[in-house]
Short mmCIF file of C-alpha atoms in Angstrom, two decimals:
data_model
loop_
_atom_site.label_atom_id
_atom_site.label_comp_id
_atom_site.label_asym_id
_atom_site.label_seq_id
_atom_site.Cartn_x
_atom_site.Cartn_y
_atom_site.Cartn_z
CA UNK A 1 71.11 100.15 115.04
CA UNK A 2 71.78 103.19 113.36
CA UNK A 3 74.17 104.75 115.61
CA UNK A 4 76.32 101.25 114.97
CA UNK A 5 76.00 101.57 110.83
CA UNK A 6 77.13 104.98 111.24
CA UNK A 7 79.82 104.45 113.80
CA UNK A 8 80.76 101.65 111.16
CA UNK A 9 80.66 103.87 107.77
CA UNK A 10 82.35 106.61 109.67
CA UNK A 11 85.40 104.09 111.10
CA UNK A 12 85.34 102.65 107.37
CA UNK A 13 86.48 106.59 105.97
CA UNK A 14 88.94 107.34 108.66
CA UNK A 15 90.41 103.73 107.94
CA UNK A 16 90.48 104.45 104.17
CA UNK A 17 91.99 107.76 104.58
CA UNK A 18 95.18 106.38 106.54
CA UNK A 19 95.32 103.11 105.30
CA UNK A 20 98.65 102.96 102.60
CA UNK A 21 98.82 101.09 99.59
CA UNK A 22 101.73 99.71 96.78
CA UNK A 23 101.57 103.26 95.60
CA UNK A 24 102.59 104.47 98.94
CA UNK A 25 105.65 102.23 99.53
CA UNK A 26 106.93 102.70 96.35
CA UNK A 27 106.84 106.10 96.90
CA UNK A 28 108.51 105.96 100.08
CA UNK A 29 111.48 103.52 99.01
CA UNK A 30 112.10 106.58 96.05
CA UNK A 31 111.73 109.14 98.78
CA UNK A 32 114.39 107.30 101.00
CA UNK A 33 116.38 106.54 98.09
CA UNK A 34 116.83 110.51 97.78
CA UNK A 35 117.67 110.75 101.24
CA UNK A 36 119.97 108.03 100.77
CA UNK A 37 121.92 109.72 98.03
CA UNK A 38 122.00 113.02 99.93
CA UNK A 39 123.63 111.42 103.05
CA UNK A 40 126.06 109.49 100.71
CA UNK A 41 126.89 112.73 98.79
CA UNK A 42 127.76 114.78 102.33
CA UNK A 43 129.88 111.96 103.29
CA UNK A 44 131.24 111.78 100.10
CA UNK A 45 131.80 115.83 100.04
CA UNK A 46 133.63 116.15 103.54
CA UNK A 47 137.21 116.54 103.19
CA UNK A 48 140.17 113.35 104.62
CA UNK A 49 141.40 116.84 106.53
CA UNK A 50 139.90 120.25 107.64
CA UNK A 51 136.42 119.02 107.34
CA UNK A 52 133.99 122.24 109.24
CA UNK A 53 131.64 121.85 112.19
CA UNK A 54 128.83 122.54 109.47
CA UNK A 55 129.44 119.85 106.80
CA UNK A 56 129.40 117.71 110.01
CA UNK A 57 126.03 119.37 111.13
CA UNK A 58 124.92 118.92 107.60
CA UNK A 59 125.47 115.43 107.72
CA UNK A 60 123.95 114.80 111.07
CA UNK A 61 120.66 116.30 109.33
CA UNK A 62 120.66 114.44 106.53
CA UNK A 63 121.54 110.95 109.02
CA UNK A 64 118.02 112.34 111.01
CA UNK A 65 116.03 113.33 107.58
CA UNK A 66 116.59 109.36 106.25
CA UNK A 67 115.98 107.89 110.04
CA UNK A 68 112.41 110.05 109.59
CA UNK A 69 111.54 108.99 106.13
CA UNK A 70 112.68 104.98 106.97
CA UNK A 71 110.54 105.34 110.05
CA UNK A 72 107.60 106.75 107.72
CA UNK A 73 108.00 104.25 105.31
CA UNK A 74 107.54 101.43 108.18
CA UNK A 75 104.36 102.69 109.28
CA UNK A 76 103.46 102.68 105.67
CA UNK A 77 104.19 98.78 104.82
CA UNK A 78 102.81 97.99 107.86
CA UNK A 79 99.32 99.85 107.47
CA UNK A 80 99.60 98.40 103.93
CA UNK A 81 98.11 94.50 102.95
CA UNK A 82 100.24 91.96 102.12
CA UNK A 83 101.87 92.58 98.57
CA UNK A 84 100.97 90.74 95.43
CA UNK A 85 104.69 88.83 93.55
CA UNK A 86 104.43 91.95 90.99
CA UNK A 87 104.60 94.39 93.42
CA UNK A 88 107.24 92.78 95.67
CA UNK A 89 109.64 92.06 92.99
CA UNK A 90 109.02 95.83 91.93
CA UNK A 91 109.65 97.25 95.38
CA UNK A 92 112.78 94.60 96.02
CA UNK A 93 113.89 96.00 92.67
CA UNK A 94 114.16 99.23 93.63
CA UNK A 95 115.27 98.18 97.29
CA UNK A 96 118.02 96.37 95.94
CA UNK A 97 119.01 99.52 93.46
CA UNK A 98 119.44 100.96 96.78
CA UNK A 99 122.05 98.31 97.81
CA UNK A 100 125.58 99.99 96.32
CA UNK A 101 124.91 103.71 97.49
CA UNK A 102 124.11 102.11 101.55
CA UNK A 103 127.13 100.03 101.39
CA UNK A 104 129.53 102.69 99.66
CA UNK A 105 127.74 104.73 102.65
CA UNK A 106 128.72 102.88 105.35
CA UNK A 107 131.87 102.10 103.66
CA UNK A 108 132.87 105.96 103.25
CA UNK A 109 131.95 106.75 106.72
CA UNK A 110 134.72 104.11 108.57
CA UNK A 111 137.11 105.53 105.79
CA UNK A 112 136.56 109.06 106.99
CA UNK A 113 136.76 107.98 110.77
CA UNK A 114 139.47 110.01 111.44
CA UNK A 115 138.28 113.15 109.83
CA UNK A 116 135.05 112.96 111.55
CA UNK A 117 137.21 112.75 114.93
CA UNK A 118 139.19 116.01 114.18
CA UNK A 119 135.95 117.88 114.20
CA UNK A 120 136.35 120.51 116.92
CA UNK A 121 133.66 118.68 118.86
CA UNK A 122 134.57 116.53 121.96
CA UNK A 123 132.86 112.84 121.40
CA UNK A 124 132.06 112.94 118.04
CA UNK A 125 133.33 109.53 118.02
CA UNK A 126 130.26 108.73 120.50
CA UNK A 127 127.76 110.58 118.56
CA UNK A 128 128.63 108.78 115.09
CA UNK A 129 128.20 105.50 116.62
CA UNK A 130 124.69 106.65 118.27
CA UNK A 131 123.12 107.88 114.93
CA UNK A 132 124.57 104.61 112.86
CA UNK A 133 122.75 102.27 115.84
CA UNK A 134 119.80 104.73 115.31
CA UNK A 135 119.73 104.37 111.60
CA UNK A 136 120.34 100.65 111.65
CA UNK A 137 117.27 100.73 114.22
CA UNK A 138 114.93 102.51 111.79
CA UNK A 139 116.59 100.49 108.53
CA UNK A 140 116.22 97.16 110.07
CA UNK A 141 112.31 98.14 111.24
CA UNK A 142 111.59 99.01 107.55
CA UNK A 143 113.49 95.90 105.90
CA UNK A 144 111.79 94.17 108.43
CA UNK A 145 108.54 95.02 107.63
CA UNK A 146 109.30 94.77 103.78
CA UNK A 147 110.21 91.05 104.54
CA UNK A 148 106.98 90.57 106.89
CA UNK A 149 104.60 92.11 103.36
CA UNK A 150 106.71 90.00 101.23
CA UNK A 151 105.04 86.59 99.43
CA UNK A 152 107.39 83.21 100.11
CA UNK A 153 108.66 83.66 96.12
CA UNK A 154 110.95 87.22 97.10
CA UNK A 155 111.45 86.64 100.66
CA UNK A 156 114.68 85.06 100.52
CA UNK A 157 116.39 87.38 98.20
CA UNK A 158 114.98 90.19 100.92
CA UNK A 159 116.98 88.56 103.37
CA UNK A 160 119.85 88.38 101.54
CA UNK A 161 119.72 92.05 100.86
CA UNK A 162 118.93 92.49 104.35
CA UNK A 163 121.52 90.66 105.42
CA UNK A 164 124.27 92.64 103.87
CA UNK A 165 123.09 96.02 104.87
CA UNK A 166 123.14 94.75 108.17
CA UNK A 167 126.57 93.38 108.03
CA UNK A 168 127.74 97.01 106.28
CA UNK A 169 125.79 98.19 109.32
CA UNK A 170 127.69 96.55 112.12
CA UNK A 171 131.19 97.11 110.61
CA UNK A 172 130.93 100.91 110.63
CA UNK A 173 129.29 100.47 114.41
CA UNK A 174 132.09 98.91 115.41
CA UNK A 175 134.63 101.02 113.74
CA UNK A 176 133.19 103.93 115.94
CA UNK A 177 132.87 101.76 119.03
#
C-alpha cells in the first residue's frame, strides 16, 4: 500500500512538472508571433532580383524555427485543460493579432515566386512548396488544438480565423506547385 501512495505522489510531481497551463500558451502564441514577424521580415527583406543563396538559407531557418515553436506550442494546448471564455478570448485575441502578418506572409512569398526561383539552387521551386505544406502541417496542428481547448462561445470565430490562414495557406502551395 505504500509502494502504490508513493508510486501515486511521485506520478502526481512528474505530471505537475510537464503539465502546461494558460500561462504557457500565451506564452507560446507571443513566442510564435516573434517567429512570425522574423519570417515575414526575411521575406519582406529579399530583393524582386539578385536575392543571395544566404537570405534564402536565412529564410529557410526562420520557416524551420516557427514550424518548431508551432509544434511546441501544440504539445502545450494539448497537455493544457480546457480553457476558461477569459482565457480563450485572450489567446484568440492575440491569435487573431497574428492574422495580417501570416497572410501578408503568404501573400509576399507567391509575389516573390520568381525571385526565389532565380536562386542558384536547382528545385527551389520544390523545396518552397515542401516547407509551406510543412508549416501548414504544424499551423493547422496548433489551430487545431486551439479550437479543440476552445469553449462553444469562441469556437466559431477560431474557425473563421482558421479558415483564412488555411485558404492563404493553399494559395501560396499551389503557386509553388
Amino acid at each position: 500500500m505504500k509502494f502504490h501512495s508513493l508510486l501515486f505522489a511521485v506520478a502526481s510531481i512528474i505530471f505537475a512538472a510537464v503539465a502546461a497551463n494558460v500561462n504557457d500558451i500565451k506564452a507560446d502564441v507571443a513566442k510564435i508571433s516573434s517567429l512570425v514577424t522574423s519570417l515575414d521580415r526575411s521575406v519582406n527583406d529579399f530583393p524582386a532580383t539578385g536575392g543571395t543563396l544566404s537570405q534564402g538559407i536565412n529564410i529557410g531557418s526562420n520557416v524551420i524555427n516557427l514550424g518548431s515553436g508551432l509544434d511546441k506550442g501544440t504539445v502545450d494546448v494539448k497537455a493544457t485543460p480546457p480553457f476558461s471564455e477569459a482565457d480563450a478570448k485572450a489567446i484568440l485575441g492575440s491569435f487573431k493579432s497574428l492574422l495580417p502578418t501570416v497572410l501578408h506572409l503568404l501573400a509576399n512569398i507567391i509575389t516573390k515566386k520568381s525571385a526565389f526561383e532565380h536562386l542558384p539552387f536547382p528545385g527551389i521551386a520544390g523545396l518552397v512548396r515542401d516547407a509551406l505544406v510543412k508549416l501548414h502541417a504544424s499551423t493547422s496542428a496548433f489551430e487545431n488544438a486551439l479550437i479543440a481547448s476552445d469553449p462553444g462561445s469562441v469556437k466559431g470565430e477560431a474557425e473563421a480565423a482558421k479558415a483564412s490562414v488555411d485558404a492563404a495557406f493553399a494559395n501560396a502551395i499551389k503557386a509553388f506547385s
